[in-house]
Coordinates of N, CA and C and ligand atoms in Angstrom, one line a residue:
M1 N 0.8 -1.1 -0.1 CA 0.1 0.0 -0.1 C 0.9 1.0 -0.1
Q2 N 1.0 1.9 -1.2 CA 2.0 2.9 -1.2 C 1.5 4.1 -0.9
K3 N 0.0 4.2 -0.2 CA -0.5 5.4 0.3 C 0.2 5.7 1.7
I4 N 0.5 4.7 2.3 CA 1.1 4.8 3.8 C 2.4 5.5 3.5
Q5 N 3.2 5.1 2.7 CA 4.5 6.0 2.4 C 4.3 7.2 1.9
K6 N 3.4 7.5 1.0 CA 3.1 8.6 0.4 C 2.6 9.8 1.3
I7 N 1.7 9.2 2.3 CA 1.4 10.2 3.5 C 2.5 10.6 4.4
Y8 N 3.4 9.7 4.5 CA 4.5 10.0 5.3 C 5.4 11.1 4.7
T9 N 5.8 10.8 3.5 CA 6.4 12.0 2.7 C 5.8 13.2 2.6
T10 N 4.5 13.3 2.3 CA 3.7 14.6 2.4 C 3.6 15.2 3.8
L11 N 3.6 14.4 4.8 CA 3.5 15.1 6.3 C 4.7 15.7 6.6
M12 N 5.9 14.8 6.2 CA 7.5 15.3 6.5 C 7.5 16.6 5.7
N13 N 7.0 16.8 4.4 CA 7.3 17.8 3.5 C 6.6 19.0 4.1
S14 N 5.4 18.9 4.6 CA 4.6 19.6 5.2 C 5.1 20.4 6.7
Y15 N 5.4 19.4 7.7 CA 5.8 19.7 8.8 C 7.2 19.6 9.2
G16 N 8.1 18.9 8.6 CA 9.5 18.8 8.8 C 9.6 17.7 9.9
P17 N 11.0 17.4 10.2 CA 11.2 16.6 11.4 C 10.7 17.0 12.7
Q18 N 10.1 16.2 13.5 CA 9.8 16.6 14.7 C 10.5 16.3 15.8
G19 N 11.7 15.5 15.7 CA 12.6 15.4 17.0 C 12.1 14.9 18.3
W20 N 11.4 13.9 18.1 CA 10.9 13.1 18.9 C 12.0 12.2 19.5
W21 N 11.7 11.7 20.7 CA 10.8 12.0 21.8 C 11.3 13.3 22.5
P22 N 10.4 14.4 23.1 CA 10.9 15.5 23.8 C 11.9 15.2 25.3
L23 N 12.9 15.7 25.3 CA 13.7 15.4 26.4 C 14.2 16.6 27.2
T24 N 14.4 16.2 28.5 CA 15.0 17.4 29.3 C 16.5 17.7 29.0
P25 N 17.0 18.7 28.7 CA 18.5 18.9 28.6 C 19.0 19.0 30.0
K26 N 20.4 18.7 30.0 CA 21.1 18.5 31.4 C 21.0 20.2 32.0
G27 N 20.6 20.0 33.3 CA 20.7 21.4 33.7 C 19.3 22.2 33.5
S28 N 18.3 21.6 33.0 CA 17.1 22.1 32.8 C 16.0 21.3 33.4
T29 N 14.7 21.8 33.6 CA 13.8 20.9 34.1 C 12.5 21.0 32.9
K30 N 12.9 21.6 31.8 CA 11.7 21.5 30.7 C 12.1 20.7 29.7
T31 N 11.1 20.0 28.9 CA 11.6 19.2 27.9 C 11.4 19.9 26.6
I32 N 12.4 19.6 25.7 CA 12.6 20.0 24.4 C 12.4 19.2 23.2
H33 N 12.1 19.6 22.0 CA 12.3 18.4 21.0 C 13.5 18.5 20.5
H34 N 14.2 17.5 20.5 CA 15.7 17.5 20.0 C 15.7 16.5 18.8
Q35 N 16.9 16.8 17.9 CA 17.3 15.7 16.9 C 18.4 14.8 17.6
G36 N 18.3 13.5 17.1 CA 19.3 12.6 17.3 C 18.8 11.8 18.4
P37 N 19.7 10.7 18.6 CA 19.1 9.7 19.6 C 19.6 10.1 21.1
P38 N 18.6 9.4 22.1 CA 18.9 9.9 23.5 C 20.1 9.3 23.7
V39 N 21.1 10.1 24.2 CA 22.6 9.5 24.5 C 22.8 9.1 25.7
T40 N 22.0 9.5 26.9 CA 22.3 8.8 28.2 C 21.3 8.1 28.7
D41 N 21.9 7.1 29.7 CA 20.7 6.4 30.4 C 19.7 7.2 30.9
T42 N 20.0 8.3 31.4 CA 19.1 9.3 32.2 C 18.0 9.6 31.0
H43 N 18.3 10.0 29.7 CA 17.6 10.2 28.7 C 16.5 9.1 28.6
R44 N 17.1 7.9 28.4 CA 16.4 6.7 28.1 C 15.3 6.5 29.2
F45 N 15.7 6.8 30.4 CA 14.8 6.3 31.5 C 13.6 7.4 31.6
E46 N 14.1 8.7 31.2 CA 13.0 9.8 31.1 C 11.9 9.2 30.1
I47 N 12.4 8.8 28.8 CA 11.4 8.4 27.9 C 10.4 7.4 28.5
M48 N 11.3 6.3 29.4 CA 10.1 5.3 29.9 C 9.0 6.0 31.0
L49 N 9.6 7.1 31.8 CA 8.7 7.7 32.5 C 7.6 8.3 31.9
G50 N 8.1 9.2 30.8 CA 7.1 9.7 30.0 C 6.1 8.8 29.2
A51 N 6.6 7.8 28.9 CA 5.5 7.1 28.1 C 4.4 6.3 29.2
I52 N 5.0 6.1 30.4 CA 4.0 5.7 31.4 C 2.9 7.0 31.8
L53 N 3.5 8.1 31.9 CA 2.9 9.5 32.2 C 1.7 9.7 31.4
T54 N 2.0 9.6 30.1 CA 1.2 10.1 29.1 C 0.1 9.1 28.8
Q55 N -0.1 8.0 29.7 CA -1.2 7.3 29.4 C -2.5 7.9 29.7
N56 N -3.4 8.0 28.7 CA -4.7 8.7 28.9 C -4.7 10.1 29.3
T57 N -3.6 10.8 28.7 CA -3.5 12.4 28.9 C -2.8 13.0 27.9
A58 N -2.9 14.3 27.8 CA -2.1 15.1 27.0 C -0.7 15.4 27.3
W59 N 0.3 15.5 26.3 CA 1.7 15.8 26.8 C 1.9 16.9 27.6
T60 N 1.0 17.9 27.3 CA 1.2 19.2 28.1 C 1.3 18.9 29.9
N61 N 0.1 17.8 30.1 CA 0.2 17.5 31.5 C 1.3 16.6 31.7
V62 N 1.8 15.9 31.1 CA 3.1 15.0 31.3 C 4.3 16.2 31.6
E63 N 4.4 17.2 30.8 CA 5.6 18.0 31.1 C 5.7 18.6 32.4
K64 N 4.3 19.0 32.9 CA 4.5 19.5 34.3 C 4.9 18.4 35.2
A65 N 4.5 17.2 34.9 CA 4.8 16.2 36.0 C 6.3 15.9 36.1
L66 N 7.0 16.0 34.7 CA 8.4 15.6 34.4 C 9.3 16.8 35.1
E67 N 8.6 17.8 34.9 CA 9.3 19.1 35.5 C 9.5 18.9 37.0
Q68 N 8.4 18.4 37.6 CA 8.4 18.2 39.2 C 9.6 17.0 39.5
L69 N 9.5 15.9 38.6 CA 10.3 15.0 39.1 C 11.9 15.5 38.8
H70 N 12.1 16.3 37.7 CA 13.5 16.8 37.6 C 13.7 17.8 38.8
T71 N 13.1 18.6 39.1 CA 13.2 19.5 40.2 C 13.5 18.7 41.3
N72 N 12.9 17.9 41.7 CA 13.0 16.8 42.8 C 14.2 15.7 42.6
K73 N 14.8 15.9 41.5 CA 15.9 14.9 41.2 C 15.6 13.6 41.5
L74 N 14.4 13.3 40.8 CA 13.9 11.8 40.7 C 13.8 11.0 39.5
V75 N 14.6 11.8 38.5 CA 14.8 10.8 37.2 C 15.7 10.0 37.2
S76 N 15.7 8.9 38.1 CA 16.6 7.9 38.4 C 15.8 6.8 39.1
P77 N 16.1 5.4 38.7 CA 15.4 4.3 39.2 C 15.8 4.3 40.8
N78 N 16.9 4.7 41.3 CA 17.3 4.5 42.6 C 16.4 5.6 43.4
Q79 N 16.6 6.8 43.0 CA 15.9 7.9 43.7 C 14.2 7.7 43.6
L80 N 13.7 7.2 42.5 CA 12.2 6.9 42.7 C 11.8 6.0 43.6
L81 N 12.8 4.9 43.6 CA 12.4 3.9 44.6 C 12.4 4.4 46.0
Q82 N 13.2 5.2 46.3 CA 13.5 5.6 47.7 C 12.3 6.6 47.9
T83 N 11.6 7.0 46.8 CA 10.6 8.0 47.2 C 9.2 7.6 48.0
N84 N 8.6 8.2 48.8 CA 7.4 7.7 49.3 C 6.5 7.7 48.1
K85 N 5.4 6.6 48.0 CA 4.5 6.7 46.7 C 3.6 7.7 46.9
N86 N 3.2 8.1 48.2 CA 2.1 9.2 48.2 C 2.9 10.7 47.8
K87 N 4.1 10.6 48.1 CA 4.8 12.0 47.6 C 4.8 12.1 46.2
L88 N 5.3 11.0 45.8 CA 5.4 10.8 44.2 C 4.0 10.9 43.6
A89 N 3.2 10.5 43.9 CA 1.7 10.8 43.3 C 1.4 12.3 43.4
K90 N 1.7 12.9 44.4 CA 1.4 14.4 44.4 C 2.2 15.1 43.4
L91 N 3.8 14.8 43.2 CA 4.5 15.4 42.4 C 3.8 15.2 40.9
I92 N 3.3 14.1 40.6 CA 2.9 13.8 39.2 C 1.5 13.9 39.0
R93 N 0.6 14.6 40.1 CA -0.7 14.8 39.8 C -1.0 15.2 38.5
S94 N -0.4 16.3 37.9 CA -1.0 16.9 36.7 C -1.2 16.0 35.8
A95 N -0.4 14.7 35.8 CA -0.6 13.7 34.5 C -1.9 12.8 34.9
G96 N -2.8 13.0 35.7 CA -4.1 12.2 36.1 C -3.6 10.9 36.4
Y97 N -4.7 10.1 37.1 CA -4.3 8.8 37.5 C -3.4 8.6 38.3
Y98 N -2.7 9.5 39.2 CA -1.6 9.7 39.7 C -1.2 8.6 40.6
N99 N -2.2 8.2 41.4 CA -1.8 6.9 42.1 C -1.3 5.8 41.4
Q100 N -2.3 5.5 40.5 CA -1.9 4.3 39.8 C -0.3 4.5 39.0
K101 N -0.3 5.9 38.4 CA 0.9 6.0 37.6 C 2.4 6.1 38.7
A102 N 1.9 6.7 39.9 CA 3.1 6.4 40.7 C 3.6 5.0 41.0
E103 N 2.6 4.1 41.1 CA 2.9 2.9 41.4 C 3.5 1.9 40.1
R104 N 3.1 2.6 38.9 CA 3.9 2.3 37.7 C 5.2 2.8 37.4
L105 N 5.2 4.0 37.9 CA 6.8 4.4 37.9 C 7.5 3.6 38.8
K106 N 7.1 3.2 39.9 CA 8.0 2.3 40.9 C 8.4 1.0 40.2
I107 N 7.4 0.7 39.6 CA 7.4 -0.9 39.0 C 8.5 -0.7 38.0
I108 N 8.4 0.3 36.9 CA 9.4 0.4 35.8 C 10.8 0.6 36.4
S109 N 10.9 1.4 37.7 CA 12.2 1.6 38.3 C 12.8 0.5 38.8
N110 N 12.0 -0.4 39.4 CA 12.2 -1.9 39.9 C 13.0 -2.6 38.6
F111 N 12.1 -2.7 37.6 CA 12.4 -3.3 36.2 C 13.8 -2.9 35.9
I112 N 14.1 -1.7 35.7 CA 15.4 -1.2 35.3 C 16.5 -1.5 36.1
K113 N 16.2 -1.4 37.5 CA 17.2 -1.5 38.6 C 17.6 -3.1 38.4
D114 N 16.9 -4.0 38.2 CA 17.1 -5.5 38.0 C 17.8 -5.8 36.6
H115 N 17.2 -5.2 35.7 CA 17.9 -5.6 34.4 C 18.9 -4.9 33.7
T116 N 18.9 -3.5 34.2 CA 20.0 -2.7 33.6 C 19.6 -2.4 32.3
I117 N 19.9 -1.0 31.7 CA 19.4 -0.5 30.4 C 20.6 -1.2 29.4
K118 N 21.8 -1.2 29.8 CA 22.7 -1.9 28.9 C 22.2 -3.3 28.6
T119 N 21.9 -4.1 29.5 CA 21.4 -5.3 29.1 C 20.2 -5.4 28.2
L120 N 19.3 -4.5 28.6 CA 18.0 -4.5 27.7 C 18.4 -4.1 26.3
L121 N 19.3 -3.0 26.1 CA 19.7 -2.6 24.9 C 20.2 -3.8 24.0
S122 N 20.8 -4.6 24.6 CA 21.5 -5.8 23.7 C 20.4 -6.8 23.2
L123 N 19.1 -6.7 23.7 CA 18.2 -7.7 23.4 C 17.4 -7.5 22.0
N124 N 17.2 -8.3 21.4 CA 16.5 -8.5 20.1 C 15.1 -7.7 20.5
K125 N 14.6 -7.0 19.5 CA 13.2 -6.1 19.8 C 12.2 -6.9 20.2
D126 N 12.0 -8.2 19.4 CA 10.7 -9.1 19.7 C 10.8 -9.5 21.2
I127 N 11.8 -9.9 21.7 CA 12.3 -10.3 22.9 C 12.0 -9.3 24.1
L128 N 12.5 -8.1 23.7 CA 12.3 -7.1 24.6 C 10.8 -6.6 24.7
R129 N 10.1 -6.5 23.5 CA 8.7 -6.2 23.6 C 8.0 -7.1 24.5
N130 N 8.3 -8.7 24.1 CA 7.6 -9.4 25.1 C 7.8 -9.2 26.8
I131 N 8.8 -8.9 26.9 CA 9.4 -8.7 28.3 C 8.6 -7.4 29.0
L132 N 8.6 -6.5 28.2 CA 7.9 -5.3 28.6 C 6.5 -5.4 28.6
L133 N 6.0 -6.2 27.8 CA 4.3 -6.5 28.0 C 3.9 -7.1 29.1
E134 N 5.0 -8.0 29.8 CA 4.8 -8.7 30.8 C 4.8 -7.7 32.3
I135 N 5.2 -6.4 32.1 CA 5.1 -5.7 33.2 C 3.9 -5.0 33.4
K136 N 3.4 -5.2 34.7 CA 2.1 -4.5 35.0 C 1.9 -3.0 34.6
G137 N 1.0 -2.7 33.7 CA 0.7 -1.4 33.6 C 1.2 -0.8 32.0
I138 N 2.0 -2.0 31.4 CA 2.4 -1.6 30.2 C 1.6 -2.3 29.1
G139 N 1.1 -1.7 28.5 CA 0.3 -2.2 27.4 C 1.2 -1.8 25.9
P140 N 0.4 -2.4 24.6 CA 1.4 -2.3 23.5 C 1.7 -1.0 23.0
E141 N 1.0 0.1 23.4 CA 1.2 1.4 22.8 C 2.4 2.1 23.8
T142 N 2.5 1.6 25.2 CA 3.5 2.1 25.9 C 4.7 1.4 25.6
A143 N 4.7 0.1 25.4 CA 5.7 -0.8 25.2 C 6.5 -0.2 23.7
D144 N 5.5 -0.2 22.8 CA 6.2 0.3 21.5 C 6.9 1.7 21.7
S145 N 6.3 2.7 22.2 CA 7.0 4.0 22.6 C 8.2 3.7 23.2
I146 N 8.3 2.7 24.2 CA 9.6 2.7 25.2 C 10.5 1.8 24.1
L147 N 10.2 1.1 23.2 CA 11.0 0.2 22.3 C 11.7 1.5 21.3
L148 N 10.6 2.2 20.6 CA 11.1 2.9 19.4 C 11.9 4.1 19.9
Y149 N 11.5 4.8 21.0 CA 12.5 6.1 21.5 C 13.5 5.9 22.7
A150 N 13.2 4.9 23.5 CA 14.1 4.7 24.5 C 15.1 3.8 24.2
F151 N 14.9 2.8 23.4 CA 15.8 1.7 23.1 C 16.1 1.6 21.5
E152 N 15.4 2.5 20.9 CA 15.9 2.8 19.4 C 15.6 1.4 18.7
K153 N 14.7 0.8 18.7 CA 14.4 -0.4 18.1 C 13.2 -0.2 17.4
P154 N 13.1 -0.5 16.0 CA 11.9 -0.2 15.1 C 10.7 -0.8 15.5
S155 N 9.7 -0.4 16.3 CA 8.4 -0.9 16.6 C 7.6 -0.1 16.5
F156 N 6.5 0.0 15.5 CA 5.9 1.2 15.0 C 4.8 1.4 16.2
V157 N 4.6 2.8 16.5 CA 3.7 3.0 17.7 C 2.1 3.2 17.1
I158 N 1.2 2.7 17.6 CA -0.1 3.0 17.2 C -1.1 3.6 18.4
D159 N -1.6 4.9 18.2 CA -2.2 5.3 19.3 C -3.5 5.8 18.9
T160 N -4.4 6.4 19.5 CA -5.9 6.8 19.4 C -5.9 7.7 18.0
Y161 N -4.8 8.6 17.8 CA -4.6 9.3 16.7 C -4.5 8.6 15.5
T162 N -3.6 7.5 15.5 CA -3.4 6.7 14.4 C -4.5 6.0 13.9
K163 N -5.5 5.4 14.9 CA -6.5 5.0 14.3 C -7.6 5.8 13.7
R164 N -7.7 6.9 14.4 CA -8.5 8.1 14.0 C -8.4 8.5 12.7
I165 N -7.0 8.8 12.5 CA -6.8 9.4 11.4 C -6.9 8.3 10.0
F166 N -6.1 7.1 10.2 CA -6.1 6.2 9.2 C -7.5 5.7 8.9
S167 N -8.4 5.6 9.8 CA -9.8 5.1 9.5 C -10.5 6.3 8.6
R168 N -10.3 7.7 8.9 CA -10.7 8.6 8.3 C -10.4 8.6 6.7
I169 N -9.0 8.5 6.7 CA -8.4 8.4 5.4 C -9.0 7.1 4.5
G170 N -9.5 6.2 5.1 CA -10.0 5.0 4.4 C -9.1 3.9 4.2
I171 N -8.2 3.9 5.0 CA -7.0 2.8 5.2 C -7.4 1.6 5.9
C172 N -8.3 1.9 7.0 CA -8.4 0.7 8.0 C -9.8 1.1 8.6
E173 N -10.5 0.2 9.2 CA -11.7 0.2 9.9 C -11.4 1.0 11.3
K174 N -12.5 1.8 11.9 CA -12.2 2.5 13.1 C -11.7 1.6 14.3
N175 N -12.4 0.3 14.2 CA -11.9 -0.7 15.6 C -10.8 -1.6 15.2
I176 N -10.2 -1.2 14.0 CA -9.1 -2.3 13.8 C -8.3 -2.6 15.1
A177 N -7.7 -3.8 15.2 CA -6.9 -4.2 16.5 C -5.5 -3.6 16.4
Y178 N -5.0 -3.2 17.4 CA -3.7 -2.6 17.5 C -2.7 -3.3 16.6
D179 N -2.5 -4.6 16.7 CA -1.5 -5.5 16.1 C -1.6 -5.4 14.6
D180 N -2.8 -5.4 14.3 CA -3.2 -5.4 12.5 C -2.9 -4.1 12.3
L181 N -3.0 -3.1 12.6 CA -2.6 -1.8 12.3 C -1.2 -1.5 12.2
Q182 N -0.5 -2.0 13.2 CA 0.9 -2.0 13.3 C 1.5 -2.8 12.2
K183 N 0.8 -4.0 12.0 CA 1.5 -4.7 10.9 C 1.4 -4.0 9.4
M184 N 0.4 -3.2 9.4 CA 0.0 -2.6 8.0 C 1.1 -1.6 8.0
F185 N 1.4 -1.0 9.1 CA 2.4 0.1 8.7 C 3.9 -0.7 8.4
E186 N 4.1 -1.4 9.3 CA 5.5 -2.3 9.2 C 5.6 -2.8 7.9
Q187 N 4.6 -3.3 7.4 CA 4.8 -4.0 6.1 C 4.8 -3.2 5.0
N188 N 4.6 -1.9 5.1 CA 4.5 -0.8 3.9 C 5.4 0.2 4.0
L189 N 6.5 0.1 5.0 CA 7.4 1.1 5.3 C 8.7 0.4 5.3
N190 N 9.7 1.1 4.9 CA 11.2 0.5 5.1 C 11.3 0.3 6.6
K191 N 12.0 -0.8 7.1 CA 12.4 -0.9 8.5 C 13.3 0.1 9.0
N192 N 13.1 1.3 9.2 CA 14.1 2.4 9.6 C 13.5 3.1 10.4
L193 N 14.5 3.3 11.7 CA 14.3 3.7 12.9 C 13.7 5.1 13.0
T194 N 14.3 6.1 12.1 CA 13.9 7.4 11.9 C 12.8 7.6 11.4
T195 N 12.4 6.9 10.2 CA 11.1 6.8 9.8 C 9.9 6.6 10.6
Y196 N 10.1 5.4 11.5 CA 9.1 5.1 12.6 C 9.1 5.9 13.5
Q197 N 10.2 6.8 14.0 CA 10.1 7.8 15.3 C 9.4 9.0 14.6
E198 N 9.7 9.5 13.2 CA 9.2 10.6 12.8 C 7.8 10.6 12.3
Y199 N 7.4 9.3 11.8 CA 6.0 9.1 11.3 C 5.1 9.2 12.5
H200 N 5.5 8.5 13.5 CA 4.5 8.8 14.8 C 4.3 10.0 15.3
A201 N 5.3 10.8 15.2 CA 5.4 12.3 15.8 C 4.6 13.1 14.8
L202 N 4.9 12.6 13.4 CA 4.0 13.4 12.4 C 2.6 13.2 12.6
I203 N 2.1 12.1 12.7 CA 0.7 11.6 13.0 C 0.1 12.5 14.2
V204 N 0.9 12.7 15.2 CA 0.4 13.5 16.4 C 0.2 14.7 16.0
E205 N 1.0 15.3 15.2 CA 1.1 16.7 14.9 C -0.2 17.0 13.9
L206 N -0.5 16.1 13.0 CA -1.6 16.2 12.3 C -2.8 16.2 12.8
A207 N -2.9 15.2 14.2 CA -4.1 15.2 15.0 C -4.3 16.5 15.6
K208 N -3.2 17.0 16.0 CA -3.3 18.3 17.0 C -3.8 19.6 16.0
Q209 N -3.1 19.5 14.7 CA -3.2 20.7 13.8 C -4.7 20.9 13.0
H210 N -5.1 19.4 12.6 CA -6.0 19.2 11.5 C -7.1 18.0 12.1
C211 N -6.5 17.0 12.1 CA -7.4 15.8 12.4 C -7.8 15.8 13.7
K212 N -8.7 16.8 14.4 CA -8.9 16.7 15.9 C -10.2 15.8 15.8
T213 N -10.8 15.9 17.0 CA -12.2 14.9 17.1 C -13.2 15.5 16.2
K214 N -13.1 17.0 16.0 CA -14.0 17.5 14.7 C -13.0 18.2 13.8
P215 N -12.8 17.2 12.8 CA -11.7 17.7 12.0 C -11.8 19.1 11.2
I216 N -10.6 19.6 11.0 CA -10.6 20.9 10.1 C -10.0 20.4 9.0
C217 N -10.6 20.0 7.8 CA -9.9 19.4 6.7 C -9.5 20.5 5.7
N218 N -10.0 21.7 6.0 CA -9.5 22.9 5.1 C -7.8 23.1 5.2
N219 N -7.1 23.0 4.3 CA -5.6 23.0 4.4 C -4.9 21.9 4.9
C220 N -5.7 20.7 5.2 CA -5.1 19.6 5.9 C -4.0 19.1 4.6
P221 N -2.7 18.8 5.0 CA -1.8 18.5 4.0 C -2.0 17.3 3.1
I222 N -2.8 16.3 3.9 CA -3.2 15.0 3.1 C -4.5 14.9 2.8
Q223 N -5.2 16.2 2.6 CA -6.7 16.3 2.3 C -7.2 15.5 1.0
R224 N -6.0 15.6 -0.1 CA -6.4 15.0 -1.4 C -6.1 13.6 -1.2
M225 N -5.7 13.0 -0.4 CA -5.4 11.4 -0.1 C -6.6 10.7 0.6
C226 N -7.6 11.7 1.2 CA -8.4 11.3 2.3 C -9.9 11.1 1.8
E227 N -10.5 10.1 2.4 CA -11.8 9.6 1.9 C -12.8 10.4 3.0
K228 N -12.2 11.0 4.1 CA -13.1 11.8 5.2 C -14.1 11.0 5.5
N229 N -13.8 9.8 6.0 CA -14.9 9.0 6.8 C -15.0 9.3 8.1
V230 N -15.6 10.6 8.3 CA -15.9 11.1 9.7 C -16.9 10.6 10.3
Ligands
SF4_1 S1 -8.7 15.8 5.4 FE1 -9.8 16.0 7.3 S2 -10.6 13.7 7.9 FE2 -8.7 13.5 6.3 S3 -6.8 13.4 7.6 FE3 -7.3 15.6 7.0 S4 -8.3 16.5 8.7 FE4 -8.5 14.3 8.9

């Protein structure tokens, strides 16, 4: 299906590289979009925290929670594990479901402490994906975000925006299963890390600018390729 590739090219030409995942530079508490891979283990860990914090909430709410974690020097598995769960929940309150998410941040911290980022990086993508999916509170979207951005392994991320946009375009059904839509992307794109990273980020940008709950089709960059099944 050449359309999937064509949409990627069109979105890239319209919006340009997105530089995902947004990360916090050393000495700062605010995330910025950056180019290039996460270079430190702290960055990789921050991406894992962000992938959990963003469950069922907008990124702007996650930014505030991450800022609190940085201000309190908690972007480290050891520091997080030593922090009282109620205190942690208060710090990440802006991200919603804060008690549940505080527990999940502790679970992922334990996981990283037990396995180490270096060991996990050396694993094959499918093996690592299965390991991540066994962790309480990590579903396919969170696992794939962690794989793609923290461990730089090409696993295409499907989210609500992806299903919304590609069903409106006419490429899939509204209620397509996660794995089926992921397969569709992976079979129709070159297995390239940057392409997967950028494509997901561009989909999010399209959803924010045009393909909202109520779409603004006027000037949408992929309007001519879309069946507008709204
Ligand atoms: S043309 Fe409209 S429905 Fe289609 S992707 Fe763009 S905003 Fe969404």
